[in-house]
Short mmCIF file of C-alpha atoms in Angstrom, two decimals:
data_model
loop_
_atom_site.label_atom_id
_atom_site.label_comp_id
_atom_site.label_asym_id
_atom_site.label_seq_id
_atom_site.Cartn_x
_atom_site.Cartn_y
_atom_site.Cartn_z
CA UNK A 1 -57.50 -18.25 11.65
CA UNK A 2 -55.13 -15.62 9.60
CA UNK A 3 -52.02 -16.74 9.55
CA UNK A 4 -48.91 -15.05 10.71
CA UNK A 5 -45.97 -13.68 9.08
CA UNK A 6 -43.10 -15.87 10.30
CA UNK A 7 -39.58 -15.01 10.02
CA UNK A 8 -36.78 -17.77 10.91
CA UNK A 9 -33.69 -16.41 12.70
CA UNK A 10 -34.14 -14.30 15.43
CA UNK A 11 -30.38 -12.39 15.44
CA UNK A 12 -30.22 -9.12 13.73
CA UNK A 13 -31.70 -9.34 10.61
CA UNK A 14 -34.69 -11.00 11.99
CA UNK A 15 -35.35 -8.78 14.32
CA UNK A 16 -35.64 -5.62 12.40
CA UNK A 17 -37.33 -7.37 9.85
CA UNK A 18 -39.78 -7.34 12.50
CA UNK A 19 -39.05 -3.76 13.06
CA UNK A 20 -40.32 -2.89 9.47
CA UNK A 21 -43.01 -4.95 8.97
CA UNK A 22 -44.65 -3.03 12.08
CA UNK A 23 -43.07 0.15 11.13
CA UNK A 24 -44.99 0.01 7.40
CA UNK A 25 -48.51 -0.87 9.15
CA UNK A 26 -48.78 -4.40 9.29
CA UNK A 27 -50.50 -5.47 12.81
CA UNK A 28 -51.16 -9.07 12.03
CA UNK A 29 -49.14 -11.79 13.67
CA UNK A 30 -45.81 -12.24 13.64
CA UNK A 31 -43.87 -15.08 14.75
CA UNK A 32 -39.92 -14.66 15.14
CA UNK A 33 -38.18 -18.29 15.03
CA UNK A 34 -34.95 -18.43 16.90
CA UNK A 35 -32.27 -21.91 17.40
CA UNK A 36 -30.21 -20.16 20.02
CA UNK A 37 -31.92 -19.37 23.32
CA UNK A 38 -30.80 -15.70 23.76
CA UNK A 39 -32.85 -12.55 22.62
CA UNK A 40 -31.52 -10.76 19.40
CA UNK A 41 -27.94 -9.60 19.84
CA UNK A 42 -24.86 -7.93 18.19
CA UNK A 43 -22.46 -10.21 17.06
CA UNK A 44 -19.07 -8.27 16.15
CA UNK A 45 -18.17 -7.76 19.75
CA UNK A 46 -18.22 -11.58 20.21
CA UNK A 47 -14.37 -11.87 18.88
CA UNK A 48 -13.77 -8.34 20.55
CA UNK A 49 -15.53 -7.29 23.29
CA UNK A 50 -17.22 -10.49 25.17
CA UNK A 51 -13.50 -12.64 24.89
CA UNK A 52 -11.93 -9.56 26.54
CA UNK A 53 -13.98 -8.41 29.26
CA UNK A 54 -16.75 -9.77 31.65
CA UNK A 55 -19.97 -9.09 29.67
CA UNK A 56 -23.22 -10.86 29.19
CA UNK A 57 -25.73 -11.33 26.72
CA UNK A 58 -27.16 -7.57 28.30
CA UNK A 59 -24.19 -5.81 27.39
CA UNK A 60 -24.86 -6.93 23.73
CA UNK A 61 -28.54 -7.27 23.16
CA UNK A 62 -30.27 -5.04 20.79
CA UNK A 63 -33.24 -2.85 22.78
CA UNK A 64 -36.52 -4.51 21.82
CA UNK A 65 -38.77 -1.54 20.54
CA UNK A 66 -42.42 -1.36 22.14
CA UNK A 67 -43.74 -1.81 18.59
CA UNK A 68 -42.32 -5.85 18.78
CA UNK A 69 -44.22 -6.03 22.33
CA UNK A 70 -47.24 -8.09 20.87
CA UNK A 71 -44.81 -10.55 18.43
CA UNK A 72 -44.12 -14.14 19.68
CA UNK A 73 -40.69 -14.55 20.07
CA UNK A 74 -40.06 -19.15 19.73
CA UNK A 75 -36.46 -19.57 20.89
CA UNK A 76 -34.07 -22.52 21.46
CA UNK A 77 -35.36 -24.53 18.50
CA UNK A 78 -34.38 -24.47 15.26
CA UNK A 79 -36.55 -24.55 11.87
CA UNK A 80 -36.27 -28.28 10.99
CA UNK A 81 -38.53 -28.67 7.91
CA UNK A 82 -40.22 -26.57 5.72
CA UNK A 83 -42.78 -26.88 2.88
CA UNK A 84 -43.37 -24.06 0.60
CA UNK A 85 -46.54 -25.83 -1.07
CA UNK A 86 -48.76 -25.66 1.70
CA UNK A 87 -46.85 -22.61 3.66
CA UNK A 88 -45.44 -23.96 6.82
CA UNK A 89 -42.44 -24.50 9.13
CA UNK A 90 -42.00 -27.06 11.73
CA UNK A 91 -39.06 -26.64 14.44
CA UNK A 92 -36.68 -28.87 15.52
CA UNK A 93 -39.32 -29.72 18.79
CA UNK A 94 -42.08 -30.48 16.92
CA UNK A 95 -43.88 -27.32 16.36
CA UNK A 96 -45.91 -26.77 13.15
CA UNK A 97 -45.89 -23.19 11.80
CA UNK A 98 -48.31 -22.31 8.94
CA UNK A 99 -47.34 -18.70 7.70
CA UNK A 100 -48.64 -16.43 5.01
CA UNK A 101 -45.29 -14.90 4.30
CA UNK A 102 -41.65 -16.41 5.48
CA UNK A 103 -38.62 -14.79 6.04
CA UNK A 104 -35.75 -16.56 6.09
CA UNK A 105 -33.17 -14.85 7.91
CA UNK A 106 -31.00 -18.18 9.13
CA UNK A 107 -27.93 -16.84 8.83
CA UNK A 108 -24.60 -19.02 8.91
CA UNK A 109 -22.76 -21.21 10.96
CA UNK A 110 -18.95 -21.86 11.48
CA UNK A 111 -17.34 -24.81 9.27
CA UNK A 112 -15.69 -26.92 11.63
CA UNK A 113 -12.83 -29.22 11.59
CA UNK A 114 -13.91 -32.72 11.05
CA UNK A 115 -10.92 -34.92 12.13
CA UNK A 116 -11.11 -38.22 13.43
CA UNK A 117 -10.47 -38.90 17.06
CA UNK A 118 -10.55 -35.40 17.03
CA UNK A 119 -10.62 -34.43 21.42
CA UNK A 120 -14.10 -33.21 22.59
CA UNK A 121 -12.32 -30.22 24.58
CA UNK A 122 -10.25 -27.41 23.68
CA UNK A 123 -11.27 -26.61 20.17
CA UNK A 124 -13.46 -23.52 19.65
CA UNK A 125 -15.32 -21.76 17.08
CA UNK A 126 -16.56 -18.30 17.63
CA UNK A 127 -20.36 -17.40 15.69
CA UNK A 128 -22.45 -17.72 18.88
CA UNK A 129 -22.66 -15.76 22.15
CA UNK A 130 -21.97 -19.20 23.59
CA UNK A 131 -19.63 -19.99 21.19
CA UNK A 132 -17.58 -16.92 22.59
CA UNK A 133 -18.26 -17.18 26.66
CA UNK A 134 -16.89 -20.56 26.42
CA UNK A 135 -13.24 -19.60 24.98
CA UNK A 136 -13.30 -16.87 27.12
CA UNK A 137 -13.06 -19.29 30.20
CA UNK A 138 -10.01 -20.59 28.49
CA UNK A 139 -8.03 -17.31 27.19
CA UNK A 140 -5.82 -16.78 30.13
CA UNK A 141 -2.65 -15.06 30.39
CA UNK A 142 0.33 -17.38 28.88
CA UNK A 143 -1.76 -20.12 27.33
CA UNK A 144 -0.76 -21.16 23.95
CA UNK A 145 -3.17 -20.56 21.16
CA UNK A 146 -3.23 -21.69 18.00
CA UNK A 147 -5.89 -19.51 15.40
CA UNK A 148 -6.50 -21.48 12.37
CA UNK A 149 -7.74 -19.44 9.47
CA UNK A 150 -6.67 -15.60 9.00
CA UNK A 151 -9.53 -13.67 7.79
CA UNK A 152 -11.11 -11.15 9.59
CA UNK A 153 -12.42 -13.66 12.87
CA UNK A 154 -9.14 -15.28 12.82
CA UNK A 155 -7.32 -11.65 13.09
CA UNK A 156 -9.20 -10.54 15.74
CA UNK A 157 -9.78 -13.08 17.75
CA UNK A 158 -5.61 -12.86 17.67
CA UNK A 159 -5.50 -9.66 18.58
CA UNK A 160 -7.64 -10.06 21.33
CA UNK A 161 -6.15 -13.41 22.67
CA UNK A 162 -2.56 -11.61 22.90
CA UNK A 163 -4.22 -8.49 24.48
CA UNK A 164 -5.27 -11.11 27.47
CA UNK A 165 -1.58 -12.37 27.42
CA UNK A 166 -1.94 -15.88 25.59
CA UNK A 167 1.09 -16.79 22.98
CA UNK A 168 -0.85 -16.39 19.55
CA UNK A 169 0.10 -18.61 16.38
CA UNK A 170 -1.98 -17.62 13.55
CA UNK A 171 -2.29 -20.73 10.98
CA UNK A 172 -3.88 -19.54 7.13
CA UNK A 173 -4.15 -21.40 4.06
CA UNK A 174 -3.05 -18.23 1.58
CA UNK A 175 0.40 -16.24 2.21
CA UNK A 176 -0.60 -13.26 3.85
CA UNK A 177 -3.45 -13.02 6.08
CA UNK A 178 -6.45 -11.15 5.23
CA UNK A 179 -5.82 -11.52 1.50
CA UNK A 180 -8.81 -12.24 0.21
CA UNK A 181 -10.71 -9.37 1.64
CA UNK A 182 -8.47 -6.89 1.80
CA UNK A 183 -5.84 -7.29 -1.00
CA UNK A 184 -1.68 -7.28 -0.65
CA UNK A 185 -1.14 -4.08 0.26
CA UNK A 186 -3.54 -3.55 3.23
CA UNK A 187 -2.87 -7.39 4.39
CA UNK A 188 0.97 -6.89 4.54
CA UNK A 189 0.84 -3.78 6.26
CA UNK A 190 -1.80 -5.63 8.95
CA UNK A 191 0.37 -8.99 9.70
CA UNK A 192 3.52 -6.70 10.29
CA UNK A 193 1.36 -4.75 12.70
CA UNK A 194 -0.04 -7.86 14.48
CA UNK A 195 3.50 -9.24 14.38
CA UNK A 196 4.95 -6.29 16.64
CA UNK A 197 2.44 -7.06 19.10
CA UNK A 198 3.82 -10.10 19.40
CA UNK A 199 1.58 -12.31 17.07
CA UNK A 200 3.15 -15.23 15.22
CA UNK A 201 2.22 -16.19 11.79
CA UNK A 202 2.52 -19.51 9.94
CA UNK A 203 1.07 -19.08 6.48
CA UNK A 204 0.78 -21.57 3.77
CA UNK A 205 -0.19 -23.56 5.75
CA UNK A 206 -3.64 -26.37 6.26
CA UNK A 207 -4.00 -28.44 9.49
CA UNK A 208 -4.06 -32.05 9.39
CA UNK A 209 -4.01 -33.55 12.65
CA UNK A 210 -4.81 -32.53 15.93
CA UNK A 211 -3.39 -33.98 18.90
CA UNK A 212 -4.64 -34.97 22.37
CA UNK A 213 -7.05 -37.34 23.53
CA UNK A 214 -9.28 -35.34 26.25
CA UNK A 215 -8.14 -31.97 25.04
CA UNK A 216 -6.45 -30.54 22.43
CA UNK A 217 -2.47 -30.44 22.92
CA UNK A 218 -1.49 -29.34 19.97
CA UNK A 219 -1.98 -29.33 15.72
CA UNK A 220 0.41 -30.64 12.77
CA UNK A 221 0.38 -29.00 9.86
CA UNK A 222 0.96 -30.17 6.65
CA UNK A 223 4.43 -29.15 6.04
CA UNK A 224 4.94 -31.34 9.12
CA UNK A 225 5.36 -28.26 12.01
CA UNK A 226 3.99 -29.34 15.13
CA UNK A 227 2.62 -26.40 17.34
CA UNK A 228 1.66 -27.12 20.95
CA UNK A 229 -1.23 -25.48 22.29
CA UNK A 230 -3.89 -25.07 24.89
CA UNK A 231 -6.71 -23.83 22.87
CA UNK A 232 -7.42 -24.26 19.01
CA UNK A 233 -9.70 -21.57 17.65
CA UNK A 234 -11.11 -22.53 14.31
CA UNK A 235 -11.89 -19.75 11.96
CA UNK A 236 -12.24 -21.03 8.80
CA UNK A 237 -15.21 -20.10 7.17
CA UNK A 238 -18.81 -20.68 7.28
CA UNK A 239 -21.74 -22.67 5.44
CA UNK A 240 -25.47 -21.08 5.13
CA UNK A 241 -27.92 -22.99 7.14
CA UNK A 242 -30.53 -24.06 4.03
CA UNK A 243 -30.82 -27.29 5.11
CA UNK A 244 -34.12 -26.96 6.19
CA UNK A 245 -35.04 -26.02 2.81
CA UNK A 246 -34.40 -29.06 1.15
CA UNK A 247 -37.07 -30.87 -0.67
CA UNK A 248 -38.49 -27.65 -2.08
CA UNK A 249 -38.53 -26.10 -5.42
CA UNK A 250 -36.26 -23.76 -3.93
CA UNK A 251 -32.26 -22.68 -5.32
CA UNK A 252 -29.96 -22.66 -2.36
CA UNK A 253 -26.77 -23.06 -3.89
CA UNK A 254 -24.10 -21.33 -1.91
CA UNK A 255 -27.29 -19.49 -0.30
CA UNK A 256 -30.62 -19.00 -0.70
CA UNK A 257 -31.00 -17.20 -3.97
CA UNK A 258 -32.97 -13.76 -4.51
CA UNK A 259 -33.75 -11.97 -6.81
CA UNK A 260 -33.52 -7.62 -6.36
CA UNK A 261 -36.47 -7.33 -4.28
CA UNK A 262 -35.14 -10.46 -2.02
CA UNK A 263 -38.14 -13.08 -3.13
CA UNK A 264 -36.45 -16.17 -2.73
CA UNK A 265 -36.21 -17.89 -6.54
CA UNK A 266 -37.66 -21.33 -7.48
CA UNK A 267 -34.98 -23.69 -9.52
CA UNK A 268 -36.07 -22.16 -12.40
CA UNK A 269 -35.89 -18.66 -11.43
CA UNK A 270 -39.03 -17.81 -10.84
CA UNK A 271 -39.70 -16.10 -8.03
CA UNK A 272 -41.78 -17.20 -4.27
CA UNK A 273 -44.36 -14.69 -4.22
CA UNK A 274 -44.42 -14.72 -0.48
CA UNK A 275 -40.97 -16.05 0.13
CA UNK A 276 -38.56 -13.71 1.28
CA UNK A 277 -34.39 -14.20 2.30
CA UNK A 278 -32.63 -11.56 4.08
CA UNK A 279 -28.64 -11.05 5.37
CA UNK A 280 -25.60 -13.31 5.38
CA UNK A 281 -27.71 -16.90 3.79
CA UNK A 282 -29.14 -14.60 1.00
CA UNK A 283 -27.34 -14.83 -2.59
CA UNK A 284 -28.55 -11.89 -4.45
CA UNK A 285 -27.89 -9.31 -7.37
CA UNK A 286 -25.35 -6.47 -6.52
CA UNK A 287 -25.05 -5.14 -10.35
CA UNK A 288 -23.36 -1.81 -8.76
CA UNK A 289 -20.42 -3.76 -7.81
CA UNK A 290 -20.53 -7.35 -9.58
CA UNK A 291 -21.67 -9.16 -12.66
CA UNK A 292 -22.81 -12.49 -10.52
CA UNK A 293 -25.32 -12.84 -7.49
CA UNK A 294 -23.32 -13.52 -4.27
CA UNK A 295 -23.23 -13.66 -0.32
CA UNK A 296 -22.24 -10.41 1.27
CA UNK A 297 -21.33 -11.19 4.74
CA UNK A 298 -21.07 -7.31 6.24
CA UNK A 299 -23.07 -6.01 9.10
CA UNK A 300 -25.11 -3.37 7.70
CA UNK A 301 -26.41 -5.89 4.84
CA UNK A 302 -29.27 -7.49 7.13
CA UNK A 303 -30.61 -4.41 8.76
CA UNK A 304 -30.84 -3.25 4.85
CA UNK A 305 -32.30 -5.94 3.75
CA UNK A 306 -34.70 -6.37 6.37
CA UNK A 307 -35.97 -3.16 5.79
CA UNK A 308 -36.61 -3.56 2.41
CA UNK A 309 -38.52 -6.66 2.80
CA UNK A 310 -40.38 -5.01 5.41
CA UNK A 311 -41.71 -2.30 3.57
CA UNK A 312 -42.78 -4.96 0.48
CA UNK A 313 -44.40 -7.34 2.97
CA UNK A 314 -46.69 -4.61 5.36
CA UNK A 315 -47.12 -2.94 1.73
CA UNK A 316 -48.43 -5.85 0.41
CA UNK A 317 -50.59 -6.81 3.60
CA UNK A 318 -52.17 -3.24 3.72
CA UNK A 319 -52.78 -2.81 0.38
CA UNK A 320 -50.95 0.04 0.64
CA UNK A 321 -49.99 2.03 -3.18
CA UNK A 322 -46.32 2.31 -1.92
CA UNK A 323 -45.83 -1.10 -2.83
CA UNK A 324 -45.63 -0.49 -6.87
CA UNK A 325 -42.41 1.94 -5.91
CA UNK A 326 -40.96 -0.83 -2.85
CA UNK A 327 -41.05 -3.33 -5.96
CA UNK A 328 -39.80 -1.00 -8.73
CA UNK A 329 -36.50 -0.24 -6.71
CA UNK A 330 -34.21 -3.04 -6.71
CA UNK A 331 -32.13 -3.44 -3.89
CA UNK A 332 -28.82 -1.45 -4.19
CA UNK A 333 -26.93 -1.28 -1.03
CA UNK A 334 -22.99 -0.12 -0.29
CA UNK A 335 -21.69 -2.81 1.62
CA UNK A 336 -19.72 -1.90 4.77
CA UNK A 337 -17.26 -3.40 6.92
CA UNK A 338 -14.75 -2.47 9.37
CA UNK A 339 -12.49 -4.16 11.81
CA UNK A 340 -10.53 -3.28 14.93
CA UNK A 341 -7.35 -5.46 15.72
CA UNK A 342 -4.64 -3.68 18.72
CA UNK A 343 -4.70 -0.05 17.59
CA UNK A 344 -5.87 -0.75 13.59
CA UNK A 345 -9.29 0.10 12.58
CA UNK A 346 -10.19 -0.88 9.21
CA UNK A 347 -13.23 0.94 7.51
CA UNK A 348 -14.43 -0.34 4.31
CA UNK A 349 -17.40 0.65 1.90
CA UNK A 350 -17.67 -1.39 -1.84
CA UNK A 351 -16.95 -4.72 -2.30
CA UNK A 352 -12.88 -4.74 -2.34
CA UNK A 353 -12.60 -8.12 -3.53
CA UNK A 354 -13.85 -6.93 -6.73
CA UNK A 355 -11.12 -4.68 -7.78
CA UNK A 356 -8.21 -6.00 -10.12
CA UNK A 357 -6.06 -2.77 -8.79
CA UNK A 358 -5.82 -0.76 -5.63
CA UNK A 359 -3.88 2.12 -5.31
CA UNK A 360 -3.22 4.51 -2.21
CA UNK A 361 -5.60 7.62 -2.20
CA UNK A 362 -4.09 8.86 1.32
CA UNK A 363 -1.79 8.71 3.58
CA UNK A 364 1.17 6.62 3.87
CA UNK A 365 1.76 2.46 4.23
CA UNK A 366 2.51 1.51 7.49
CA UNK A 367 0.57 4.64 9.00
CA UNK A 368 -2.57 5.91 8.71
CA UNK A 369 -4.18 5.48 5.04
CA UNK A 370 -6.56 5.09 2.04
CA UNK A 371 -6.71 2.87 -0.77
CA UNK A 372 -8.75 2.59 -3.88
CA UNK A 373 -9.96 -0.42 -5.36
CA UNK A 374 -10.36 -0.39 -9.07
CA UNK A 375 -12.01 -2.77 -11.38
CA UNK A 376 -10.98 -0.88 -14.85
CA UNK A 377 -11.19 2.76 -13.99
CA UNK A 378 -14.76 2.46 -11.39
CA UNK A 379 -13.67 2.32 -7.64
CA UNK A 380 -15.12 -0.62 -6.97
CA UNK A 381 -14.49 -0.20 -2.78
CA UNK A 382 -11.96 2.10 -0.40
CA UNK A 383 -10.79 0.64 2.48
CA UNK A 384 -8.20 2.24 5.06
CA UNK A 385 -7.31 2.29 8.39
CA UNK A 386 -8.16 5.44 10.46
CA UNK A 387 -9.00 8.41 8.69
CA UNK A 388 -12.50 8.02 9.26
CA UNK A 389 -13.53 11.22 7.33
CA UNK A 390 -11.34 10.66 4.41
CA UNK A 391 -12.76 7.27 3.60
CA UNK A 392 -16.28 8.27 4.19
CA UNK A 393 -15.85 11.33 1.75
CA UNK A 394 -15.38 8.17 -1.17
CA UNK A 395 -18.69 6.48 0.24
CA UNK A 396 -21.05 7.87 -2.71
CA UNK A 397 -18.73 7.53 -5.72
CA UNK A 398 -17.73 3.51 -5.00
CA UNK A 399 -19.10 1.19 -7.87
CA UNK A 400 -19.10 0.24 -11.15
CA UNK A 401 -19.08 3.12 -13.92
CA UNK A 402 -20.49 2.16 -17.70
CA UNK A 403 -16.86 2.71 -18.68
CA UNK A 404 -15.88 0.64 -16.31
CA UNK A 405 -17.22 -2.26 -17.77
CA UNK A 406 -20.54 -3.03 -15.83
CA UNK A 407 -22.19 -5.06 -18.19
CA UNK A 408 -25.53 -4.48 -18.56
CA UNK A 409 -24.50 -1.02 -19.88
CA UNK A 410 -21.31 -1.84 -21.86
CA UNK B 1 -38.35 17.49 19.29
CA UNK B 2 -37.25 15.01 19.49
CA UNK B 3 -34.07 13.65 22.43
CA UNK B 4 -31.00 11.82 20.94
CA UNK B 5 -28.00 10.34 23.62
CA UNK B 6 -24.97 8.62 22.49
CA UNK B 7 -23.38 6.75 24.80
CA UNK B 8 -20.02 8.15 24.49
CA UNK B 9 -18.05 5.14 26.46
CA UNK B 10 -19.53 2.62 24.06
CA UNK B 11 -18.83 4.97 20.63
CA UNK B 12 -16.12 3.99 18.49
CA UNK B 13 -16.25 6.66 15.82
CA UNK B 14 -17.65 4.55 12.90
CA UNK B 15 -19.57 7.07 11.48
CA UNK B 16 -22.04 4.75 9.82
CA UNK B 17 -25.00 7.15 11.63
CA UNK B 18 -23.63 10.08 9.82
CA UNK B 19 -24.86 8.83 6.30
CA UNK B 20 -28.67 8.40 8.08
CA UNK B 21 -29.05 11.69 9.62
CA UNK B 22 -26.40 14.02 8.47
CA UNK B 23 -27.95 17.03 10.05
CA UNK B 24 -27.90 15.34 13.54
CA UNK B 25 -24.32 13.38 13.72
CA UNK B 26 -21.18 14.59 12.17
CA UNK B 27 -17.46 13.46 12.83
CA UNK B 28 -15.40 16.39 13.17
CA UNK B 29 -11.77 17.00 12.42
CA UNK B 30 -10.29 14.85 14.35
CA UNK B 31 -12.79 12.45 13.34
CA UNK B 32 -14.82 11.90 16.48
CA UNK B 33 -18.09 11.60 16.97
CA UNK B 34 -20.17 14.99 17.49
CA UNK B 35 -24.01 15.28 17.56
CA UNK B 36 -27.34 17.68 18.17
CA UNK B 37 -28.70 16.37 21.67
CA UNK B 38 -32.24 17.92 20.34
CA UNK B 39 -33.13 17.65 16.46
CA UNK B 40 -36.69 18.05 15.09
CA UNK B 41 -39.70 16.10 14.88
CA UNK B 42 -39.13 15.25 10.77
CA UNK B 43 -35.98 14.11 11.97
CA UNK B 44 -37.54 10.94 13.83
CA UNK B 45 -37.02 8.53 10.84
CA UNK B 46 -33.61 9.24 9.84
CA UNK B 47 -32.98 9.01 13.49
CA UNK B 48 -34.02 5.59 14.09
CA UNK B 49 -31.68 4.37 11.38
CA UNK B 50 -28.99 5.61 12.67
CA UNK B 51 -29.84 3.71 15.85
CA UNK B 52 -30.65 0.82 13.64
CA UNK B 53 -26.76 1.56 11.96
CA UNK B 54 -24.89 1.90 14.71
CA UNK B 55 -22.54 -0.83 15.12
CA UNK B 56 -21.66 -0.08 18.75
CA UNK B 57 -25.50 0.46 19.33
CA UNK B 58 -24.37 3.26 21.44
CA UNK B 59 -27.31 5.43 20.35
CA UNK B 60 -30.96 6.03 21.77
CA UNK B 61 -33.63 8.35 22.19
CA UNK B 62 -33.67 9.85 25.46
CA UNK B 63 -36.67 10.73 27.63
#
């Protein structure tokens, strides 16, 4: 029997991984590999959108093209084993997979607090569609909520809490929230806007207790503050889900590690010929923006990816010429983000964290506005909150210039 | 030709399907959302990445 193509992680990148394989000709079998029980869906309105209002996993799914109709779809177990040698996968319930090509489009999952006697209610992370219909339940008006960690989940879950009515503590690690990403300018100008909506910050700041013994009643920080609360929401981070992996001559170190046409790389660089990693557990080359591989945890990386590996892997399958140009072009993408939090919506293209200076293009701090984010004199990224147009107009000139010290040209 | 809807409740103005199919979605001055309802056939492709793009998913074909 031929074997199938099987790609593990059935959320977005997954699926239109599937999208392209059948798009670029390939008919054979496909088998889609999925740990949660829920059909592909979007994930950004899970700190937005499914905490505010009533919806279910309808209101979010992505529409399952008639091309997909004939691929099997094996949800509610994850991959628990794999073995590169002899090509197979075998889930977490036993199933034994044997593939001719694997994409591994796992994704992340939250880090979580590990304390001891830690309660078993009350405490919430927020990557899953379950993940987010459970603190829903518990986001009523006037309940006390403690976020810890301030990037981007952390901010708007906040916002969104303190839209419902709860009393919103945000607890980071760095002094400003959003620093990391977004740099001091744009991160000032967002906590004083999320402050006069009534969210509290404490910054500098880790947890190191939690209190309660069936749920949590409160957390104590390190500088000894004690904050009651009703519901903790832990946003601190996330760890790729490799595990699987291990065992094989494979590098996943901080990710699964490709090279520029996403085959995933041996230890000693070489590259799987039929092994392929796509979206947030994927460390690969971005030489437009950055010197080192690395993670690149925006939503239009997967569906990007995915289509790249799509058009490789059906190439490859149908013999089909195109595949000398699929593997001559490296993969180059603009990473995108944006970010909605009360009546600020971010829009980002580049890689911001990149730049060593950022300077205001447009507009004015505190209102509507672009910024610039230089490494040297290349605009590495522009970020800014509404003027949609404006930022877009910088899309096509972000990344590095030769002058601006990308090193392969330098 | 080829049918495009955008579901204009769901829309948030990204923009992201303007870089797939410029001559089908544009945002205008006040930087909403405006599109062709009808584009042409060789339009199909760039079409179905902006679906792909959207981060609302607020667009599809219609019949």
């Amino acid at each position: 029997m031929i074997r199938p193509i099987v790609i593990v992680g059935a959320s977005m990148g997954g699926l239109r991984a599937a999208e392209s394989l059948r798009k670029g000709g390939y008919t054979g079998g496909l088998v889609v590999i999925g740990d949660e029980s829920h059909a592909p869906y979007n994930r950004p309105p899970l700190s937005k959108e499914v905490l505010a209002e009533h919806v279910d996993h309808a209101a979010v799914a992505f529409t399952i093209p008639p091309i997909l109709e004939d691929v099997e779809w094996a949800l509610g177990s994850p991959v628990a084993s794999a073995d590169l040698q002899v090509q197979s996968v075998t889930t977490a319930d036993g199933r034994v997979l044997d593939y001719s090509a694997l994409i591994i489009a796992t994704g992340l999952r939250p880090r979580r607090l590990e304390f001891e006697g830690m309660p078993p209610r009350g405490s919430h992370a927020i990557r899953t569609l379950d993940d987010a219909m459970a603190l829903r339940s518990e986001l009523k008006p006037g309940a006390r909520v403690v976020v810890y960690g301030a990037g981007f989940i952390g901010c708007e879950a906040a916002a969104t809490a303190r839209k419902l009515g709860a009393e919103v503590t945000v607890v980071g690690k760095g002094s400003v929230p959003l620093l990391r990403p977004l740099g001091e300018q744009l991160a000032r100008d967002i906590q004083s806007r999320q402050e006069a909506h009534g969210v509290k910050f404490v910054m500098n700041s880790n947890l190191v207790r939690i209190a309660g013994t069936e749920t949590v009643t409160g957390v104590v920080l390190d500088s000894g503050l004690t904050l009651a609360c009703d519901v903790l929401i832990e946003a601190i981070g996330s760890e790729p889900n490799v595990e699987f992996l291990q065992g094989n001559d494979i590098d996943i170190e901080s990710g699964i590690h490709v090279d520029g046409t996403l085959h995933a790389l041996r230890v000693n660089g070489q590259p799987w010929e039929n092994v392929f990693a796509i979206g947030d557990v994927a460390r690969f080359p971005i030489p437009q923006f950055c010197e080192t591989t690395r993670r690149v945890e925006h939503w239009n990386i997967p569906t990007e990816m995915a289509r790249k590996v799509g058009q490789i892997l059906s190439a490859t399958m149908t013999e089909n010429p195109a595949l000398a140009d699929h593997l001559a072009k490296p993969f180059a993408p603009i990473p995108s983000f944006w970010s909605d939090q009360f009546e600020v919506s971010l829009l980002s293209y580049g890689l911001l964290d990149q730049a060593d200076d950022i300077r205001l293009l447009e507009g004015a701090v505190g209102g509507n506005c672009v910024y610039g984010y230089f490494k040297g004199e290349s605009m590495v990224g522009v970020c800014g909150i509404g003027m949609r147009s404006k930022i877009m107009g910088y899309r096509n000139s972000v990344g590095l210039t030769p002058e601006g010290g990308s090193s392969a040209l330098s | 030709m080829i049918k495009i809807h955008v579901d204009m409740d769901k829309c948030q103005h990204y923009g992201q399907c303007v870089f797939e199919a410029p001559t089908v979605f544009a945002l205008n001055e006040d930087d909403k959302l405006e599109y062709h309802a009808t584009a042409d056939d060789s339009e199909l492709e760039n079409v179905e990445r902006a679906i792909d793009v959207c981060p609302m998913q607020a667009i599809a074909f219609a019949k």
